[in-house]
Short mmCIF file of C-alpha atoms in Angstrom, two decimals:
data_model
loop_
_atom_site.label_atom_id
_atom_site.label_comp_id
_atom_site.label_asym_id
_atom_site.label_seq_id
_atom_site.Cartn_x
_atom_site.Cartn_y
_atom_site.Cartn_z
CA UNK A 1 71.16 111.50 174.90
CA UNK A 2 70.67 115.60 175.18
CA UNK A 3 71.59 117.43 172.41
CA UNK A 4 74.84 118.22 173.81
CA UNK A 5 76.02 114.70 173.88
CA UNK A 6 75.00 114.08 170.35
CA UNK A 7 76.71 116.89 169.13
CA UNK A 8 79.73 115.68 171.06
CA UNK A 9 79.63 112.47 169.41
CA UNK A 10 78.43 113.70 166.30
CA UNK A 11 81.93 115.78 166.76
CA UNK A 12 83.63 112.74 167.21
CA UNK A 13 82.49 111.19 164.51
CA UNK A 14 83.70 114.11 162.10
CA UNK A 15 87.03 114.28 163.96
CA UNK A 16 87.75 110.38 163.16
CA UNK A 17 86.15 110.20 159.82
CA UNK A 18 89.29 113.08 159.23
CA UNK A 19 91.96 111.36 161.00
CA UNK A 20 91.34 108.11 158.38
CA UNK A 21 91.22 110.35 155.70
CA UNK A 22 94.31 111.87 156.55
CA UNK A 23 96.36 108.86 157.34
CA UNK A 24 94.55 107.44 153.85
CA UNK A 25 96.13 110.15 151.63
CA UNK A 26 99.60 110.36 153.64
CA UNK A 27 99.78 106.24 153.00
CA UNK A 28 99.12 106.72 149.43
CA UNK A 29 101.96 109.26 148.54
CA UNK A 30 104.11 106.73 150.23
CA UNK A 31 103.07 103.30 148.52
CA UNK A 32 103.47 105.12 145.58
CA UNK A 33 107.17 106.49 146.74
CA UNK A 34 108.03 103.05 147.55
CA UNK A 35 106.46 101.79 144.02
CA UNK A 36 108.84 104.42 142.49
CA UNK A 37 111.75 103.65 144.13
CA UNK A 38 111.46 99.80 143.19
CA UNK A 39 111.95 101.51 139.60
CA UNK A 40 115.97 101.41 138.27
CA UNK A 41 115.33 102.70 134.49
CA UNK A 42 112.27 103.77 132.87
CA UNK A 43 111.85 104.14 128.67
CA UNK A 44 109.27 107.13 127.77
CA UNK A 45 108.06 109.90 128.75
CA UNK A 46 106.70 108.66 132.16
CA UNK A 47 110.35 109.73 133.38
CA UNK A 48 108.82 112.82 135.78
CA UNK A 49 107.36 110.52 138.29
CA UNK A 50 110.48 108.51 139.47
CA UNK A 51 114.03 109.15 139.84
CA UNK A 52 115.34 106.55 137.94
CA UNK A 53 117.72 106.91 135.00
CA UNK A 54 115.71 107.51 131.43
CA UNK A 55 116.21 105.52 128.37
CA UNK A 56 114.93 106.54 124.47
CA UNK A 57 114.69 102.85 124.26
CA UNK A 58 113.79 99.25 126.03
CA UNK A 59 117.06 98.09 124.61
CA UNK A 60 119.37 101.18 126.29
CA UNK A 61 117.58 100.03 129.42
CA UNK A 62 118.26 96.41 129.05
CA UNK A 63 121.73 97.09 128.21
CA UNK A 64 122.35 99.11 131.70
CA UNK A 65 121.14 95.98 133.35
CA UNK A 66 123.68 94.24 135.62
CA UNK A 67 125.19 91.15 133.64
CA UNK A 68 124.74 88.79 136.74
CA UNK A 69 121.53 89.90 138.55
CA UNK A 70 120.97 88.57 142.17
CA UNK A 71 117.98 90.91 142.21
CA UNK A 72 115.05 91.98 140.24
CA UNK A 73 115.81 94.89 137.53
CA UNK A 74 112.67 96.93 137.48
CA UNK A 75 112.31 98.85 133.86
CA UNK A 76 109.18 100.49 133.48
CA UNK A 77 107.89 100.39 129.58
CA UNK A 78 106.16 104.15 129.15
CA UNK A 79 103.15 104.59 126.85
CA UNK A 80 103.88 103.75 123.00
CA UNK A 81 104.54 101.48 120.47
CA UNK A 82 108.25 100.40 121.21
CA UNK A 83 108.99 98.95 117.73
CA UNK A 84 112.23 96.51 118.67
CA UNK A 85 113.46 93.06 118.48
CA UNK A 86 114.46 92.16 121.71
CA UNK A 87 116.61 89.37 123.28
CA UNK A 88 116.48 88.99 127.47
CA UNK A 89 120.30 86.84 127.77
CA UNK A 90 120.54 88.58 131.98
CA UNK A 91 118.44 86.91 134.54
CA UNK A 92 115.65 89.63 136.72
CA UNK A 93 114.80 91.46 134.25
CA UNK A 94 111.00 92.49 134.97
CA UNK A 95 109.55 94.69 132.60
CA UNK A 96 106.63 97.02 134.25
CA UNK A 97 104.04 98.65 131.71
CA UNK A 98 102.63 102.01 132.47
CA UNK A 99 99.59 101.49 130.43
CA UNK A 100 98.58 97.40 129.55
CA UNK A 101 97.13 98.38 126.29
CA UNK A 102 99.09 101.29 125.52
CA UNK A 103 102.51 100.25 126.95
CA UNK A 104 103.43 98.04 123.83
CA UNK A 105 106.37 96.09 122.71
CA UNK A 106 106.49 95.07 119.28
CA UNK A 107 108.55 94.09 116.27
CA UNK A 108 107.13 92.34 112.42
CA UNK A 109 109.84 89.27 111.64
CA UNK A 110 108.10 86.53 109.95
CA UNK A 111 109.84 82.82 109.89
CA UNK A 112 110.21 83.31 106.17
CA UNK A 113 111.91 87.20 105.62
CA UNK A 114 115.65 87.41 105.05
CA UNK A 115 117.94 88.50 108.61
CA UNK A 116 120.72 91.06 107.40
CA UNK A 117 122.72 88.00 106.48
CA UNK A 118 120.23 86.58 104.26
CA UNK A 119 119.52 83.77 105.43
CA UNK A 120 115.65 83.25 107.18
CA UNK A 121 114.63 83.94 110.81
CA UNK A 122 113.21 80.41 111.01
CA UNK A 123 110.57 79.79 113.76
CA UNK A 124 112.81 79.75 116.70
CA UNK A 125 114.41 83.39 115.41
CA UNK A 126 111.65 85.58 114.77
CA UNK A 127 109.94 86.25 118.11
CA UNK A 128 109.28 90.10 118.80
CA UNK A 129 110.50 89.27 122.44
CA UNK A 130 112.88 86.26 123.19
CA UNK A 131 113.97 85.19 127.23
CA UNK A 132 116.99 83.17 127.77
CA UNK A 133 117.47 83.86 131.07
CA UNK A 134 115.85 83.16 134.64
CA UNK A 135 113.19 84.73 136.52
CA UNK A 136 112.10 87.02 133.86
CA UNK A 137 108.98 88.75 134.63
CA UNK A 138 106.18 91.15 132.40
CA UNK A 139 103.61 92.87 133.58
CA UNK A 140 100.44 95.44 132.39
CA UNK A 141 101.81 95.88 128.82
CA UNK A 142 101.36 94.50 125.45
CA UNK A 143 103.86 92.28 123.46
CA UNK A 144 102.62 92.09 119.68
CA UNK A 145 104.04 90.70 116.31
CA UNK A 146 102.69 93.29 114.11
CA UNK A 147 103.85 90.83 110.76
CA UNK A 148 100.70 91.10 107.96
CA UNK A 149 99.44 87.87 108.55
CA UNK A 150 96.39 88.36 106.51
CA UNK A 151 98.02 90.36 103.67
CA UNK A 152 100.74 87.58 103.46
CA UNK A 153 97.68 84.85 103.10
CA UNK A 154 96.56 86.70 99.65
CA UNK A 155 99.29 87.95 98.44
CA UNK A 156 103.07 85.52 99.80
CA UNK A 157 106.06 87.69 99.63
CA UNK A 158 108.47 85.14 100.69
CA UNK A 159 109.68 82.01 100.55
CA UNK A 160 107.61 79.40 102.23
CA UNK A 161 109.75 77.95 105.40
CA UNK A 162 108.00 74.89 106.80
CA UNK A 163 104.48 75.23 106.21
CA UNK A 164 104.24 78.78 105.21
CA UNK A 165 106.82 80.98 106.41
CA UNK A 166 104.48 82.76 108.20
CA UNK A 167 105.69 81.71 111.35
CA UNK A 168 105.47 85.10 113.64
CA UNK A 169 106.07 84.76 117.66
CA UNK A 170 105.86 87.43 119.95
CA UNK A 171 107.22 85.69 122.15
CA UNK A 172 109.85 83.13 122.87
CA UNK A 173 110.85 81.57 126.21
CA UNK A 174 113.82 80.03 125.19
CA UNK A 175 116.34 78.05 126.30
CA UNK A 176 118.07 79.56 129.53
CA UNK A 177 114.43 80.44 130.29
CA UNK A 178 113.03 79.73 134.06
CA UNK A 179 111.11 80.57 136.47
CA UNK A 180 109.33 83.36 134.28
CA UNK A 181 105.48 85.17 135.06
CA UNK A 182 103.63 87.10 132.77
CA UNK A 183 100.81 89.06 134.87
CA UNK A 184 98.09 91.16 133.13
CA UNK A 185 99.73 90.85 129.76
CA UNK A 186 98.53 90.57 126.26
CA UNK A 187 100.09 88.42 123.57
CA UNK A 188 99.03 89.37 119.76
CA UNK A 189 99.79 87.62 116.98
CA UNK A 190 98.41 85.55 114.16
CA UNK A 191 100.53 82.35 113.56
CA UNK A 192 102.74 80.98 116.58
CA UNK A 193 101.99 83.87 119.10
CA UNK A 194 103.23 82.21 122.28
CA UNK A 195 106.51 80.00 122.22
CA UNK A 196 106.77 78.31 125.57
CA UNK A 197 110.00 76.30 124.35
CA UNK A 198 111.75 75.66 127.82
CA UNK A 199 111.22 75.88 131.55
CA UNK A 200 108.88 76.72 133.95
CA UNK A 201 106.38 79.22 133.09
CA UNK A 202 103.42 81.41 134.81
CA UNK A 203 100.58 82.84 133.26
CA UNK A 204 98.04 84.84 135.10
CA UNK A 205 95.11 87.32 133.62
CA UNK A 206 96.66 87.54 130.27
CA UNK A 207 95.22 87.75 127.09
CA UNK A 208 97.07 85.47 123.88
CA UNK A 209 95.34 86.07 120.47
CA UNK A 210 96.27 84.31 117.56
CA UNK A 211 94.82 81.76 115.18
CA UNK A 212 97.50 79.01 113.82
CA UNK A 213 98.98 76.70 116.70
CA UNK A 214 98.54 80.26 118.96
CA UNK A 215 100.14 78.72 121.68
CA UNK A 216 102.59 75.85 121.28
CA UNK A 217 106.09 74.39 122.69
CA UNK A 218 107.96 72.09 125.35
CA UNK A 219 108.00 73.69 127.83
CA UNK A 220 105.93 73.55 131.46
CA UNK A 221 103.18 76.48 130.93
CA UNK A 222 101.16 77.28 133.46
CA UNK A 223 97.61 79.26 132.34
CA UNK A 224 95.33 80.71 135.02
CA UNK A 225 92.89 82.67 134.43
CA UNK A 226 93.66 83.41 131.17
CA UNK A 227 91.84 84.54 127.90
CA UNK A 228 92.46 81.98 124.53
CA UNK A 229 91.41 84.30 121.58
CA UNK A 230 91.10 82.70 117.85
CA UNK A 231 91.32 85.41 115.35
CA UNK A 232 89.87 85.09 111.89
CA UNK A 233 91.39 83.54 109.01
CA UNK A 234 89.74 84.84 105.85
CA UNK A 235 88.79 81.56 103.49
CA UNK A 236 90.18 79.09 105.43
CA UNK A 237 87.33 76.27 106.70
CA UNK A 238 89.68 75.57 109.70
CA UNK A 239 90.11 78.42 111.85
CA UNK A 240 93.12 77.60 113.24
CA UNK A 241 94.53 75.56 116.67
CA UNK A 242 95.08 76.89 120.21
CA UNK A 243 97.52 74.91 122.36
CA UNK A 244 100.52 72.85 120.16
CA UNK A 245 102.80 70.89 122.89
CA UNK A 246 105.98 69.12 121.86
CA UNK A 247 106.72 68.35 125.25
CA UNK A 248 109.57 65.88 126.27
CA UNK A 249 108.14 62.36 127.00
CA UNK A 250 110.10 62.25 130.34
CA UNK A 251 107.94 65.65 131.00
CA UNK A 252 105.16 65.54 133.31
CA UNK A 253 103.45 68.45 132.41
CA UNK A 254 103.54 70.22 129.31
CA UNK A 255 100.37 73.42 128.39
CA UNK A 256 98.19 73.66 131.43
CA UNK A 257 95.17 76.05 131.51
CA UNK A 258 93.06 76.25 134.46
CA UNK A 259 89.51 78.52 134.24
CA UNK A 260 90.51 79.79 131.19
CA UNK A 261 88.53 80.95 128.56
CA UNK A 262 88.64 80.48 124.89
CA UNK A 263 86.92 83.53 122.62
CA UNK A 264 86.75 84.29 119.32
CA UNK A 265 86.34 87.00 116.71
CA UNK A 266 83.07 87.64 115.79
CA UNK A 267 84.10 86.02 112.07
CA UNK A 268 85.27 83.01 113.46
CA UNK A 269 82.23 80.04 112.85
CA UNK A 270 81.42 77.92 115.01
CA UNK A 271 83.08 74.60 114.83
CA UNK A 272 85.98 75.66 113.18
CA UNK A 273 88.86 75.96 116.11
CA UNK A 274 90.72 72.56 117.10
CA UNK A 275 91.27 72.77 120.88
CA UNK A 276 94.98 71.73 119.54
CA UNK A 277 97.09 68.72 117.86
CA UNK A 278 100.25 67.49 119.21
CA UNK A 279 104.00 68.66 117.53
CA UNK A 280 106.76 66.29 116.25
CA UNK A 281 109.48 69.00 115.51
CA UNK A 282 112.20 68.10 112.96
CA UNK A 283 115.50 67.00 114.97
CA UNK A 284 118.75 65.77 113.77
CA UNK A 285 119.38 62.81 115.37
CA UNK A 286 122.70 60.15 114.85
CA UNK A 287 120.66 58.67 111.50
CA UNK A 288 119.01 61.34 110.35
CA UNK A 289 116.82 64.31 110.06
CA UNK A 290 112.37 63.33 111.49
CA UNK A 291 110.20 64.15 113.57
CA UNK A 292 111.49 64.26 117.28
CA UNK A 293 110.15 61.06 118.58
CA UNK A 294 110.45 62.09 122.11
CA UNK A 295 107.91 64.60 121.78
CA UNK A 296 105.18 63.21 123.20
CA UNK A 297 103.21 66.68 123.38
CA UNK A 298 101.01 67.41 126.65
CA UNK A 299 98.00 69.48 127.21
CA UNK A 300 95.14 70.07 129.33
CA UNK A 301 91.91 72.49 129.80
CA UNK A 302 90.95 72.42 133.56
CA UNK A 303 87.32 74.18 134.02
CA UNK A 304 87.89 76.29 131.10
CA UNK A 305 84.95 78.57 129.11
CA UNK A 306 84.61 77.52 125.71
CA UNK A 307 82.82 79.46 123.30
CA UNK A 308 80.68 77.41 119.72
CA UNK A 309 84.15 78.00 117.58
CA UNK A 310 85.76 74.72 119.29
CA UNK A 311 85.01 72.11 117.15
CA UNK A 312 83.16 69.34 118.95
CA UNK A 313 85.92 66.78 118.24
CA UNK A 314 88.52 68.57 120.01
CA UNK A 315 91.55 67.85 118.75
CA UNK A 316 93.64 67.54 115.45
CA UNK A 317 96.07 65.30 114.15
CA UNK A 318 99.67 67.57 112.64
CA UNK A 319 101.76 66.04 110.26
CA UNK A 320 105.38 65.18 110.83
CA UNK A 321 108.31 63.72 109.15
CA UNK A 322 109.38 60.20 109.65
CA UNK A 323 112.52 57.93 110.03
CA UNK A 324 112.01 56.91 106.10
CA UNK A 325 111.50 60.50 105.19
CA UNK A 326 107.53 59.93 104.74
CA UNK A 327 105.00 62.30 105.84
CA UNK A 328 103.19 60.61 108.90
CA UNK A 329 99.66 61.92 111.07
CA UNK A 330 100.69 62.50 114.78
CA UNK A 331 97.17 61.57 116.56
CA UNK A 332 95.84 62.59 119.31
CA UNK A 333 95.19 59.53 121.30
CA UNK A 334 99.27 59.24 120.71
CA UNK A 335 99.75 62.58 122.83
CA UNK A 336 98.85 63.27 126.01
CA UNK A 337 95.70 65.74 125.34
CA UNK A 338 92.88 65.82 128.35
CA UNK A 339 90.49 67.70 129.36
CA UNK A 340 88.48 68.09 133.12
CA UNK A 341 85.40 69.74 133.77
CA UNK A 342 84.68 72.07 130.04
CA UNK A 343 82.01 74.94 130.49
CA UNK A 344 80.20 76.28 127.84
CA UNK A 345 78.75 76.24 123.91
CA UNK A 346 82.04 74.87 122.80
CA UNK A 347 82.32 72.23 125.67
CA UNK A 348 81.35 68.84 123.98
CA UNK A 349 81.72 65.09 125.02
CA UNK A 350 83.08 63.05 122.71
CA UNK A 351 85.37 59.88 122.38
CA UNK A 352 88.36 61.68 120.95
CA UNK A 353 87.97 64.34 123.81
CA UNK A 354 89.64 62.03 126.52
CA UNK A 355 88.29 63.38 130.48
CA UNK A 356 91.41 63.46 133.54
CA UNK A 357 90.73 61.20 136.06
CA UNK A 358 90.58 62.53 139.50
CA UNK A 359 93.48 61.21 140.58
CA UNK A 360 95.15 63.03 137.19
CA UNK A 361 93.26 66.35 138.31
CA UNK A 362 95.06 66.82 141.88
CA UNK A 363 98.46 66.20 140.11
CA UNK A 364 97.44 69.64 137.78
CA UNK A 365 97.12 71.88 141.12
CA UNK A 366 100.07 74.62 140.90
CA UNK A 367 102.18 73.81 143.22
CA UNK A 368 102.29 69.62 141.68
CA UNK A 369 102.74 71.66 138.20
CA UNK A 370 105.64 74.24 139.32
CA UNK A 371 106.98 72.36 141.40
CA UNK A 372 109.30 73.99 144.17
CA UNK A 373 108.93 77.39 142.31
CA UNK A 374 105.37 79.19 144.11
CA UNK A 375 105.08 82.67 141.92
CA UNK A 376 103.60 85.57 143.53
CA UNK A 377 101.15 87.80 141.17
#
């Protein structure tokens, strides 16, 4: 080649290299036009970048939601603590944080404090965040209840309701719920973080921190991917509990996590964290007020990371009430609690810590576990 030629091609080269970085930066501006546009309200101050309507609150945006959605809502959750209890009654809602860690929903309601009427939230009142609609979605933000867990623990200010009153969900997928994904989110709590009470739900890449029964319910929870975190417990010899299913006996699938991982604080001893115990919620039933005997609760790890704070026995029995009123243990080999392939320091084998079968381990893929629903991330 004479030096001509390569400084034709050398030309070339340049004049290419340019036209791809051209077309780069004009595709850009537009995926993030078309991002924008996919907005319909925003809350914050991140109201400069899209043309959609601006709200001083999450509720005011909820509230301009259409009643009967056939389409997804879009609100996107600006940086800051939104301190608000929220309830999600319209279907396609999908709530779109600006910042995962900073973009933060959060309210304080314990089971035990008084509601304006005086009587208690309960457990199935206090969550932060509660769905009762379909395809809900939440993505790259934070959904905390900010109650003083700790602080309660030395010093109760309420009336115990249940075990404690203490009782503080972030959030609730409640009846009505369906079809709902939570991408790149983080759960906080300390007691009951995660309610997965009803229908089919997706997690993917979250983060759920808590420490008593963290994440518990009947309904079909799907984990991928996900982070487990126990948080400490001052002067308590048993950390805590991560998954808590009441699931339906007619169920087939209750709390599923699948290459998860389960971390700890640094406080947290080894040993001290029950992978989970089964629930027997109270119902009223035609003689009487027990323990739901159709709760046959379901649960399974799937080539999950555990870290030295499981205890090596796995699970827990949980207390319940009876038909004759007495106080009876729930055990585990009564509830449908597996595991399949367990990595790591907290990843023992022992009797109580039944294994899937093969056959059982095909049936957990996600499309056997959702069913006719396949969620995009």
């Amino acid at each position: 080649m004479t030096g001509r030629d390569a400084s034709a091609a050398i030309g070339r080269r340049r004049f290419l290299r340019g036209a791809l970085y051209a077309s780069v930066a004009t595709l850009a501006p537009s995926v993030a036009a078309r991002e924008a546009a996919e907005i319909h309200a925003v809350v914050g101050k991140a109201a400069g970048r899209y043309a959609a309507p601006v709200f001083g609150s999450v509720q005011a945006a909820l509230d301009a939601a259409p009643r009967e959605g056939l389409r997804p809502f879009r609100i996107l959750i600006g940086r800051g603590v939104w301190r608000e209890k929220l309830v999600i009654d319209k279907p396609w809602i999908h709530l779109i944080g600006e910042d995962r860690a900073g973009s933060v929903l959060s309210y304080d309601s314990a089971a035990g404090m008084r509601r304006a009427d005086g009587q208690p939230w309960g457990t199935w009142g206090c969550a932060s965040l509660t769905v009762r609609a379909a395809d809900f979605r939440a993505e790259r933000l934070s959904i905390r209840n900010d109650f003083d867990y700790v602080g309660n623990l030395r010093a109760p200010r309420f009336e115990a309701i249940g075990p404690n009153g203490a009782q503080a969900v972030a959030l609730m997928l409640d009846r009505g719920a369906e079809r709902s994904v939570l991408h790149e989110v983080d759960l906080i709590g300390h007691q009951d973080t995660l309610f997965a009470e009803a229908g089919r739900s997706w997690f993917r890449r979250c983060r759920v921190a808590g420490s008593v029964d963290f994440v518990f319910g009947g309904g079909n929870a799907l984990f991928e991917e996900c982070t487990l975190h126990s948080r400490y417990r001052p002067d308590k010899q048993r950390q805590g509990y991560v998954a808590v299913p009441c699931t339906p006996s007619a169920q087939a699938y209750g709390l599923s996590f699948l290459r998860c991982r389960l971390t700890r604080d640094a406080e947290v001893p080894d040993a001290s964290v029950a992978l989970g115990r089964a629930w027997r919620p109270g119902r009223t039933l035609p003689d009487g007020k027990y323990g739901d005997p159709d709760a046959v609760g379901a649960a399974v790890y799937l080539s999950c990371w555990m870290d030295a704070h499981i205890d090596p026995l796995g699970w827990d029995a949980m207390a319940y009430t009876a038909r004759d009123g007495s106080r009876t243990m729930l055990e585990p080999l009564a509830a449908r609690l597996y595991e399949h392939d367990s990595r790591g320091p907290g990843a023992a084998r022992t009797p109580q810590r039944r294994r899937l079968d093969r056959a059982a381990v095909l049936r957990h893929q996600r499309e056997r576990v959702l069913g006719d629903w396949l969620p995009q991330a």
